């Protein structure tokens, strides 16, 4: 790890305290006998979402999403001139930067972007690219910066939704918003919107142990991102995908409501001044 | 930061060539004579590199992937004290495509490396507990290094098959 020159160095080797705490939970099963999960939800329930645009005044567009314990903020800058002259293209360029804040996960993250974060950046980029009308922005670059302030599970799907809201709030022309939703499959149960302790863990054995993250464009009914971990049988996978799509369709009205609210408040602000 | 323009070796197509290919696909025929669902013939050789614990080389028409596995002893990860682990590294060599020179291939390499990591992160594929020597003290670390010698399309499939073969070959 490159030495962090901005910090006063403490002990060289440090590891999180959680390693020493026993991880034996009272109920190792993720679904109780009465069919509820650890936080009282039914397997099909998504956590209530709070989505607000226009929280970063410096950015062209920004959004903040909060689902119980997962807090993600996104800022969009652009369209602006491409940073490197060699990238001069007739269609626009979209870049994405995904970062976990160092205090966001149970284990302290590094300052530098780890390879996992680079991978997640690429995933969000691939999810957003089909939705943005890049031909309308020749020779320009649109930057998306995502920061996860707290990772309470399903950070990637929250980030995708947040990025769409921020892009729309920035006035970037898009074909459709992209809504993200994840599921966790254990055996025959499909848990939509997994919390941190419900996320995919390769240690839990058994058949059909996997997780899925889907990015859907609701009006066009097209999937723009699909990430799967673990082992799932084909039929179970199809059921999981359907649950994900259902979840996305339930999140879509929240995104629409948030965007109309932000436009209305913008209009009110302009009429007032 | 990542941009997505240089993903695979980009080929510039004229409009006529593009239409030709699209029409062919609609009729179920691709430019090299295959149907839409046919795979190219793969040649797989194991134990090609003598300095490794296991290796494999996969050739699929213009795609050439070489995987080498070296086993070393290390300390287990603190959250999994009774398991060994695998470390994946993908190198898109400049041989494959001049665009991969220097940092160019880095983004594609990260993407493949992360995908492979996700694929092989399952109990049924590699039993990590067998890689443990002494819990919390030492374990085997398998360094899986992939070199893309030639980039002829479908790198993900080829890499995953080659890694599987190399893991099978590793003693």
Coordinates of C-alpha atoms in Angstrom, one line a residue:
Chain A
X1 CA 0.0 0.0 0.0
X2 CA 1.5 3.4 -0.9
X3 CA 2.3 5.3 2.3
X4 CA -0.3 8.0 2.9
X5 CA 1.8 11.2 3.3
X6 CA -1.1 13.3 4.5
X7 CA -1.5 11.4 7.7
X8 CA 0.6 11.3 10.8
X9 CA 1.7 7.6 10.7
X10 CA 0.4 5.4 13.5
X11 CA 1.2 1.8 14.0
X12 CA 2.2 0.2 10.7
X13 CA 0.1 -2.9 10.9
X14 CA -3.5 -2.3 11.9
X15 CA -6.5 -4.5 11.5
X16 CA -10.2 -4.0 12.3
X17 CA -11.5 -4.9 15.7
X18 CA -14.4 -6.8 14.1
X19 CA -12.0 -9.7 13.3
X20 CA -11.9 -10.6 17.0
X21 CA -15.6 -10.3 17.7
X22 CA -17.4 -13.5 17.3
X23 CA -19.5 -13.6 14.2
X24 CA -21.9 -16.1 15.6
X25 CA -25.4 -14.7 15.2
X26 CA -28.3 -16.0 17.2
X27 CA -30.1 -16.8 13.9
X28 CA -27.7 -17.8 11.2
X29 CA -30.6 -18.2 8.7
X30 CA -31.4 -15.0 6.9
X31 CA -35.1 -15.7 6.9
X32 CA -36.9 -16.5 10.2
X33 CA -39.5 -19.2 10.6
X34 CA -42.4 -16.8 10.1
X35 CA -41.0 -15.7 6.8
X36 CA -39.5 -12.3 7.9
X37 CA -35.9 -11.2 7.5
X38 CA -33.6 -9.9 10.2
X39 CA -35.0 -6.4 9.9
X40 CA -38.6 -7.5 9.8
X41 CA -39.2 -7.2 6.1
X42 CA -40.8 -9.8 3.9
X43 CA -38.5 -11.4 1.3
X44 CA -40.1 -9.2 -1.4
X45 CA -40.0 -5.9 0.4
X46 CA -37.6 -3.1 -0.6
X47 CA -36.5 -0.7 2.0
X48 CA -38.1 2.8 2.0
X49 CA -36.1 5.2 -0.3
X50 CA -35.3 8.8 0.2
X51 CA -34.1 10.5 -2.9
X52 CA -33.3 14.2 -3.3
X53 CA -31.8 16.1 -6.1
X54 CA -29.8 19.3 -6.0
X55 CA -27.8 18.8 -2.8
X56 CA -24.4 19.8 -4.2
X57 CA -24.6 23.4 -5.3
X58 CA -21.3 23.3 -7.2
X59 CA -22.2 20.5 -9.4
X60 CA -24.4 20.7 -12.6
X61 CA -26.6 18.0 -11.1
X62 CA -26.5 16.0 -8.0
X63 CA -28.5 13.5 -6.0
X64 CA -28.6 11.8 -2.7
X65 CA -30.2 8.5 -2.0
X66 CA -30.8 6.9 1.4
X67 CA -32.3 3.5 1.9
X68 CA -32.3 2.8 5.6
X69 CA -28.5 2.2 6.1
X70 CA -27.2 2.8 2.6
X71 CA -26.3 6.4 1.8
X72 CA -25.0 7.3 -1.6
X73 CA -24.4 10.7 -3.1
X74 CA -23.7 11.5 -6.7
X75 CA -22.5 14.6 -8.6
X76 CA -22.5 15.2 -12.3
X77 CA -20.3 17.7 -13.9
X78 CA -20.5 18.6 -17.6
X79 CA -20.8 18.6 -20.5
X80 CA -17.4 20.2 -20.6
X81 CA -14.4 20.0 -22.8
X82 CA -12.6 16.7 -22.9
X83 CA -9.6 16.7 -20.6
X84 CA -7.2 15.1 -23.0
X85 CA -7.0 16.4 -26.6
X86 CA -6.5 12.9 -27.9
X87 CA -10.0 11.9 -26.8
X88 CA -11.5 14.3 -29.4
X89 CA -14.5 12.4 -30.7
X90 CA -17.7 13.2 -32.5
X91 CA -19.8 11.7 -29.8
X92 CA -19.7 12.6 -26.1
X93 CA -17.7 10.7 -23.5
X94 CA -19.1 9.5 -20.2
X95 CA -16.8 8.9 -17.3
X96 CA -17.6 7.4 -13.9
X97 CA -15.8 7.4 -10.7
X98 CA -17.1 5.2 -7.9
X99 CA -15.6 5.4 -4.4
X100 CA -16.5 4.1 -1.0
X101 CA -15.8 6.7 1.6
X102 CA -13.1 5.3 3.9
X103 CA -15.5 5.1 6.8
X104 CA -18.4 3.6 4.8
X105 CA -17.9 -0.1 5.2
X106 CA -17.3 -2.3 8.2
X107 CA -13.7 -2.6 7.2
X108 CA -11.9 0.7 6.6
X109 CA -11.4 1.4 3.0
X110 CA -8.2 2.8 1.4
X111 CA -7.9 6.3 0.0
X112 CA -6.8 5.1 -3.4
X113 CA -9.4 3.5 -5.5
X114 CA -9.1 -0.2 -5.1
X115 CA -9.6 -2.6 -8.0
X116 CA -13.1 -3.5 -6.8
X117 CA -14.1 0.2 -6.9
X118 CA -12.6 0.5 -10.4
X119 CA -14.7 -2.5 -11.4
X120 CA -17.8 -0.9 -9.9
X121 CA -17.1 2.3 -11.7
X122 CA -17.0 0.4 -15.0
X123 CA -20.3 -1.3 -14.1
X124 CA -22.1 1.9 -13.4
X125 CA -20.6 3.4 -16.6
X126 CA -21.8 0.5 -18.7
X127 CA -25.2 0.9 -17.0
X128 CA -25.5 4.6 -17.8
X129 CA -24.1 4.7 -21.3
X130 CA -27.1 3.3 -23.2
X131 CA -29.4 5.8 -21.4
X132 CA -27.5 9.0 -22.2
X133 CA -27.9 10.7 -25.7
X134 CA -24.1 11.0 -26.2
X135 CA -24.5 12.1 -29.9
X136 CA -26.0 15.4 -28.6
X137 CA -22.7 16.2 -26.9
X138 CA -19.9 16.0 -29.5
X139 CA -16.4 16.6 -28.2
X140 CA -17.7 16.9 -24.7
X141 CA -17.2 14.9 -21.5
X142 CA -19.7 14.2 -18.8
X143 CA -18.3 13.1 -15.4
X144 CA -20.2 11.2 -12.8
X145 CA -18.8 11.0 -9.3
X146 CA -20.3 8.6 -6.9
X147 CA -19.4 8.4 -3.2
X148 CA -20.9 5.8 -0.9
X149 CA -21.2 7.4 2.5
X150 CA -22.5 4.3 4.3
X151 CA -22.7 0.8 2.9
X152 CA -25.7 -0.9 4.4
X153 CA -26.1 -3.3 1.5
X154 CA -27.0 -2.9 -2.2
X155 CA -24.7 0.0 -2.6
X156 CA -24.3 -0.6 -6.3
X157 CA -28.0 -0.6 -7.2
X158 CA -28.5 2.6 -5.1
X159 CA -25.5 4.1 -6.9
X160 CA -27.1 3.4 -10.3
X161 CA -30.4 5.0 -9.3
X162 CA -28.6 7.9 -7.8
X163 CA -26.5 8.5 -10.9
X164 CA -29.6 8.5 -13.1
X165 CA -31.3 11.1 -10.9
X166 CA -28.2 13.3 -10.9
X167 CA -27.8 13.1 -14.6
X168 CA -31.5 14.0 -15.1
X169 CA -31.2 16.8 -12.6
X170 CA -28.1 18.1 -14.5
X171 CA -30.3 18.4 -17.6
X172 CA -28.3 15.9 -19.6
X173 CA -30.5 14.5 -22.4
X174 CA -31.3 10.9 -21.7
X175 CA -33.5 8.2 -23.4
X176 CA -34.6 7.0 -20.0
X177 CA -33.5 6.8 -16.4
X178 CA -31.8 3.7 -15.2
X179 CA -33.1 2.1 -12.0
X180 CA -31.0 -0.3 -10.0
X181 CA -32.2 -3.2 -7.9
X182 CA -30.4 -6.2 -6.3
X183 CA -31.5 -9.5 -4.9
X184 CA -29.9 -12.3 -3.0
X185 CA -30.8 -15.8 -3.7
X186 CA -30.4 -18.5 -1.0
X187 CA -31.8 -21.9 -1.9
X188 CA -35.4 -21.2 -3.1
X189 CA -35.8 -17.8 -1.3
X190 CA -35.2 -14.6 -3.1
X191 CA -34.5 -11.6 -0.9
X192 CA -35.0 -8.3 -2.7
X193 CA -32.8 -5.4 -1.7
X194 CA -30.4 -7.2 0.6
X195 CA -29.0 -5.5 3.7
X196 CA -25.3 -5.7 4.5
X197 CA -25.5 -8.9 6.4
X198 CA -27.7 -10.4 3.8
X199 CA -25.3 -9.8 0.9
X200 CA -23.6 -12.5 -1.0
X201 CA -21.1 -14.6 1.0
X202 CA -19.3 -17.4 -0.6
X203 CA -18.9 -19.1 2.7
X204 CA -22.6 -20.1 2.9
X205 CA -22.7 -23.3 1.0
X206 CA -25.6 -25.0 -0.5
X207 CA -27.1 -24.9 -3.9
X208 CA -28.4 -21.7 -5.5
X209 CA -26.4 -19.3 -3.4
X210 CA -25.9 -16.1 -5.3
X211 CA -26.7 -12.5 -5.7
X212 CA -27.9 -10.4 -8.6
X213 CA -27.8 -6.7 -9.5
X214 CA -29.9 -5.3 -12.3
X215 CA -30.0 -1.9 -14.0
X216 CA -33.3 -1.4 -15.8
X217 CA -34.6 1.3 -18.1
X218 CA -38.3 1.2 -17.2
X219 CA -40.0 2.9 -20.1
X220 CA -37.9 1.2 -22.7
X221 CA -38.1 -2.1 -20.7
X222 CA -34.4 -2.7 -21.4
X223 CA -31.7 -4.0 -19.1
X224 CA -28.6 -2.0 -19.2
X225 CA -26.6 -3.7 -16.3
X226 CA -26.6 -7.2 -15.1
X227 CA -24.1 -8.5 -12.5
X228 CA -24.3 -11.9 -11.0
X229 CA -22.2 -13.6 -8.3
X230 CA -22.3 -17.1 -7.1
X231 CA -24.0 -20.2 -8.5
X232 CA -27.6 -20.2 -9.6
X233 CA -29.6 -22.7 -11.6
X234 CA -31.1 -21.3 -14.8
X235 CA -34.8 -21.4 -13.6
X236 CA -33.9 -19.9 -10.2
X237 CA -31.9 -17.3 -12.1
X238 CA -34.9 -16.4 -14.2
X239 CA -37.1 -16.0 -11.2
X240 CA -34.5 -13.8 -9.5
X241 CA -34.3 -11.6 -12.6
X242 CA -38.1 -11.2 -12.5
X243 CA -38.0 -10.2 -8.8
X244 CA -35.3 -7.7 -9.7
X245 CA -37.4 -6.2 -12.5
X246 CA -40.4 -6.0 -10.2
X247 CA -38.2 -4.2 -7.6
X248 CA -37.0 -1.8 -10.3
X249 CA -40.6 -1.0 -11.3
X250 CA -41.4 -0.2 -7.7
X251 CA -38.4 2.2 -7.4
X252 CA -39.2 4.0 -10.7
X253 CA -42.1 6.1 -9.3
X254 CA -39.8 7.3 -6.5
X255 CA -37.3 8.6 -9.1
X256 CA -40.0 10.3 -11.1
X257 CA -41.5 12.0 -8.1
X258 CA -38.1 13.2 -7.0
X259 CA -37.3 14.7 -10.4
X260 CA -40.6 16.5 -10.7
X261 CA -40.2 17.9 -7.2
X262 CA -36.8 19.2 -8.1
X263 CA -38.0 20.8 -11.3
X264 CA -40.9 22.5 -9.4
X265 CA -38.6 23.8 -6.7
X266 CA -36.3 25.1 -9.4
X267 CA -39.1 26.9 -11.1
X268 CA -40.3 28.4 -7.8
X269 CA -36.8 29.6 -7.2
X270 CA -36.6 31.2 -10.6
X271 CA -40.0 32.8 -10.3
X272 CA -39.2 34.1 -6.9
X273 CA -35.9 35.9 -8.0
Chain B
X1 CA -11.8 7.2 -13.4
X2 CA -12.6 5.1 -16.3
X3 CA -13.7 5.7 -19.9
X4 CA -15.1 3.0 -22.0
X5 CA -14.0 3.8 -25.5
X6 CA -11.1 1.4 -25.7
X7 CA -12.7 -1.8 -24.6
X8 CA -11.6 -4.4 -27.1
X9 CA -9.3 -3.9 -30.1
X10 CA -11.4 -1.5 -32.1
X11 CA -11.9 -2.2 -35.7
X12 CA -13.1 0.6 -37.9
X13 CA -16.0 -0.4 -40.1
X14 CA -17.5 1.3 -43.1
X15 CA -21.2 1.7 -43.2
X16 CA -21.5 -0.9 -46.0
X17 CA -19.5 -3.4 -44.0
X18 CA -21.7 -2.8 -41.0
X19 CA -24.9 -3.3 -43.0
X20 CA -23.5 -6.5 -44.5
X21 CA -22.7 -8.0 -41.1
X22 CA -26.1 -7.0 -39.6
X23 CA -28.0 -8.5 -42.6
X24 CA -25.9 -11.7 -42.3
X25 CA -26.7 -12.0 -38.6
X26 CA -30.4 -11.5 -39.3
X27 CA -30.2 -14.5 -41.6
X28 CA -28.3 -16.5 -39.0
X29 CA -24.9 -16.4 -40.6
X30 CA -21.7 -14.6 -39.3
X31 CA -18.8 -13.4 -41.3
X32 CA -16.6 -16.5 -40.6
X33 CA -19.4 -18.9 -41.6
X34 CA -20.6 -19.7 -38.2
X35 CA -24.3 -19.7 -37.0
X36 CA -25.3 -17.3 -34.2
X37 CA -24.8 -19.9 -31.5
X38 CA -21.7 -21.6 -32.6
X39 CA -18.4 -21.4 -30.8
X40 CA -15.0 -21.4 -32.5
X41 CA -12.9 -24.4 -32.0
X42 CA -10.8 -24.2 -28.9
X43 CA -7.4 -25.7 -28.4
X44 CA -6.4 -26.2 -24.8
X45 CA -2.9 -27.3 -23.7
X46 CA -2.0 -27.8 -20.1
X47 CA 1.3 -27.8 -18.3
X48 CA 3.0 -25.5 -20.8
X49 CA 5.1 -23.4 -18.4
X50 CA 7.5 -25.5 -16.3
X51 CA 8.1 -23.0 -13.6
X52 CA 4.5 -22.9 -12.4
X53 CA 2.4 -25.2 -10.3
X54 CA -0.2 -25.3 -13.1
X55 CA -0.7 -23.7 -16.4
X56 CA -2.9 -23.7 -19.4
X57 CA -2.9 -22.2 -22.8
X58 CA -6.1 -21.6 -24.8
X59 CA -6.2 -20.9 -28.5
X60 CA -9.5 -20.0 -30.1
X61 CA -8.9 -18.8 -33.7
X62 CA -7.3 -15.4 -33.1
X63 CA -7.6 -15.4 -29.3
X64 CA -4.7 -16.7 -27.3
X65 CA -4.7 -16.8 -23.5
X66 CA -1.9 -18.1 -21.3
X67 CA -2.6 -18.8 -17.6
X68 CA 0.1 -19.6 -15.0
X69 CA -0.5 -20.5 -11.4
X70 CA 2.1 -20.2 -8.7
X71 CA 1.4 -21.4 -5.2
X72 CA 3.1 -19.5 -2.4
X73 CA 2.7 -19.6 1.4
X74 CA 1.2 -16.6 3.1
X75 CA -0.9 -15.5 6.0
X76 CA -4.6 -16.0 5.7
X77 CA -6.9 -13.0 5.4
X78 CA -8.1 -12.0 8.9
X79 CA -11.8 -12.4 8.2
X80 CA -11.2 -15.9 6.8
X81 CA -8.6 -17.5 9.1
X82 CA -9.1 -21.1 8.1
X83 CA -9.0 -20.6 4.3
X84 CA -6.4 -19.9 1.7
X85 CA -7.2 -17.5 -1.1
X86 CA -6.7 -16.9 -4.8
X87 CA -5.2 -13.7 -6.3
X88 CA -6.1 -12.9 -9.9
X89 CA -4.0 -10.8 -12.2
X90 CA -4.7 -10.2 -15.9
X91 CA -2.1 -8.6 -18.1
X92 CA -3.1 -7.5 -21.6
X93 CA 0.3 -7.6 -23.2
X94 CA 1.2 -5.1 -25.9
X95 CA 1.6 -8.1 -28.2
X96 CA -2.1 -8.5 -28.4
X97 CA -2.8 -5.0 -29.6
X98 CA -0.7 -1.8 -29.9
X99 CA -3.4 0.0 -27.9
X100 CA -2.5 -2.1 -24.9
X101 CA 0.9 -0.5 -24.6
X102 CA 1.7 1.0 -21.3
X103 CA -1.5 1.9 -19.4
X104 CA -3.8 1.3 -22.3
X105 CA -4.7 -2.3 -21.5
X106 CA -5.2 -1.5 -17.8
X107 CA -9.0 -0.9 -17.9
X108 CA -9.7 -4.1 -19.8
X109 CA -7.4 -6.0 -17.6
X110 CA -9.1 -4.8 -14.5
X111 CA -12.5 -5.7 -15.9
X112 CA -11.5 -9.2 -16.8
X113 CA -9.7 -9.7 -13.6
X114 CA -12.7 -8.6 -11.5
X115 CA -15.1 -10.7 -13.5
X116 CA -12.9 -13.8 -13.1
X117 CA -12.7 -13.1 -9.4
X118 CA -16.4 -13.0 -9.2
X119 CA -16.8 -16.2 -11.1
X120 CA -14.3 -18.1 -9.0
X121 CA -15.6 -16.8 -5.7
X122 CA -17.7 -19.9 -4.9
X123 CA -17.3 -22.8 -2.5
X124 CA -18.0 -25.4 -5.2
X125 CA -15.3 -24.3 -7.6
X126 CA -12.2 -24.1 -5.3
X127 CA -12.4 -25.5 -1.8
X128 CA -10.4 -22.8 0.0
X129 CA -10.4 -24.7 3.2
X130 CA -8.1 -27.3 1.7
X131 CA -5.6 -24.5 1.0
X132 CA -5.2 -23.8 4.7
X133 CA -2.0 -25.1 6.4
X134 CA -2.4 -23.8 9.9
X135 CA -5.4 -21.7 10.8
X136 CA -4.7 -18.0 11.3
X137 CA -1.0 -18.6 10.7
X138 CA -0.2 -19.9 7.2
X139 CA -2.1 -20.9 4.2
X140 CA -1.5 -21.4 0.5
X141 CA -2.0 -18.5 -1.7
X142 CA -2.6 -19.3 -5.4
X143 CA -1.5 -16.5 -7.6
X144 CA -3.4 -16.9 -10.9
X145 CA -1.8 -14.8 -13.6
X146 CA -3.4 -14.4 -17.0
X147 CA -1.6 -13.1 -20.0
X148 CA -3.6 -12.1 -23.1
X149 CA -1.2 -12.9 -25.9
X150 CA -3.6 -12.2 -28.7
X151 CA -6.9 -10.5 -28.6
X152 CA -9.3 -11.9 -31.1
X153 CA -12.6 -11.4 -29.4
X154 CA -14.5 -13.2 -26.6
X155 CA -11.8 -12.7 -24.0
X156 CA -14.1 -13.4 -21.1
X157 CA -15.1 -16.9 -22.1
X158 CA -11.6 -17.9 -23.2
X159 CA -10.0 -16.5 -19.9
X160 CA -12.5 -18.4 -17.7
X161 CA -11.9 -21.7 -19.5
X162 CA -8.2 -21.3 -19.4
X163 CA -8.2 -20.4 -15.7
X164 CA -10.4 -23.4 -14.9
X165 CA -8.0 -25.7 -16.9
X166 CA -5.0 -24.2 -15.1
X167 CA -6.6 -24.7 -11.7
X168 CA -7.3 -28.3 -12.6
X169 CA -3.8 -28.8 -13.7
X170 CA -2.3 -27.3 -10.6
X171 CA -0.9 -30.0 -8.3

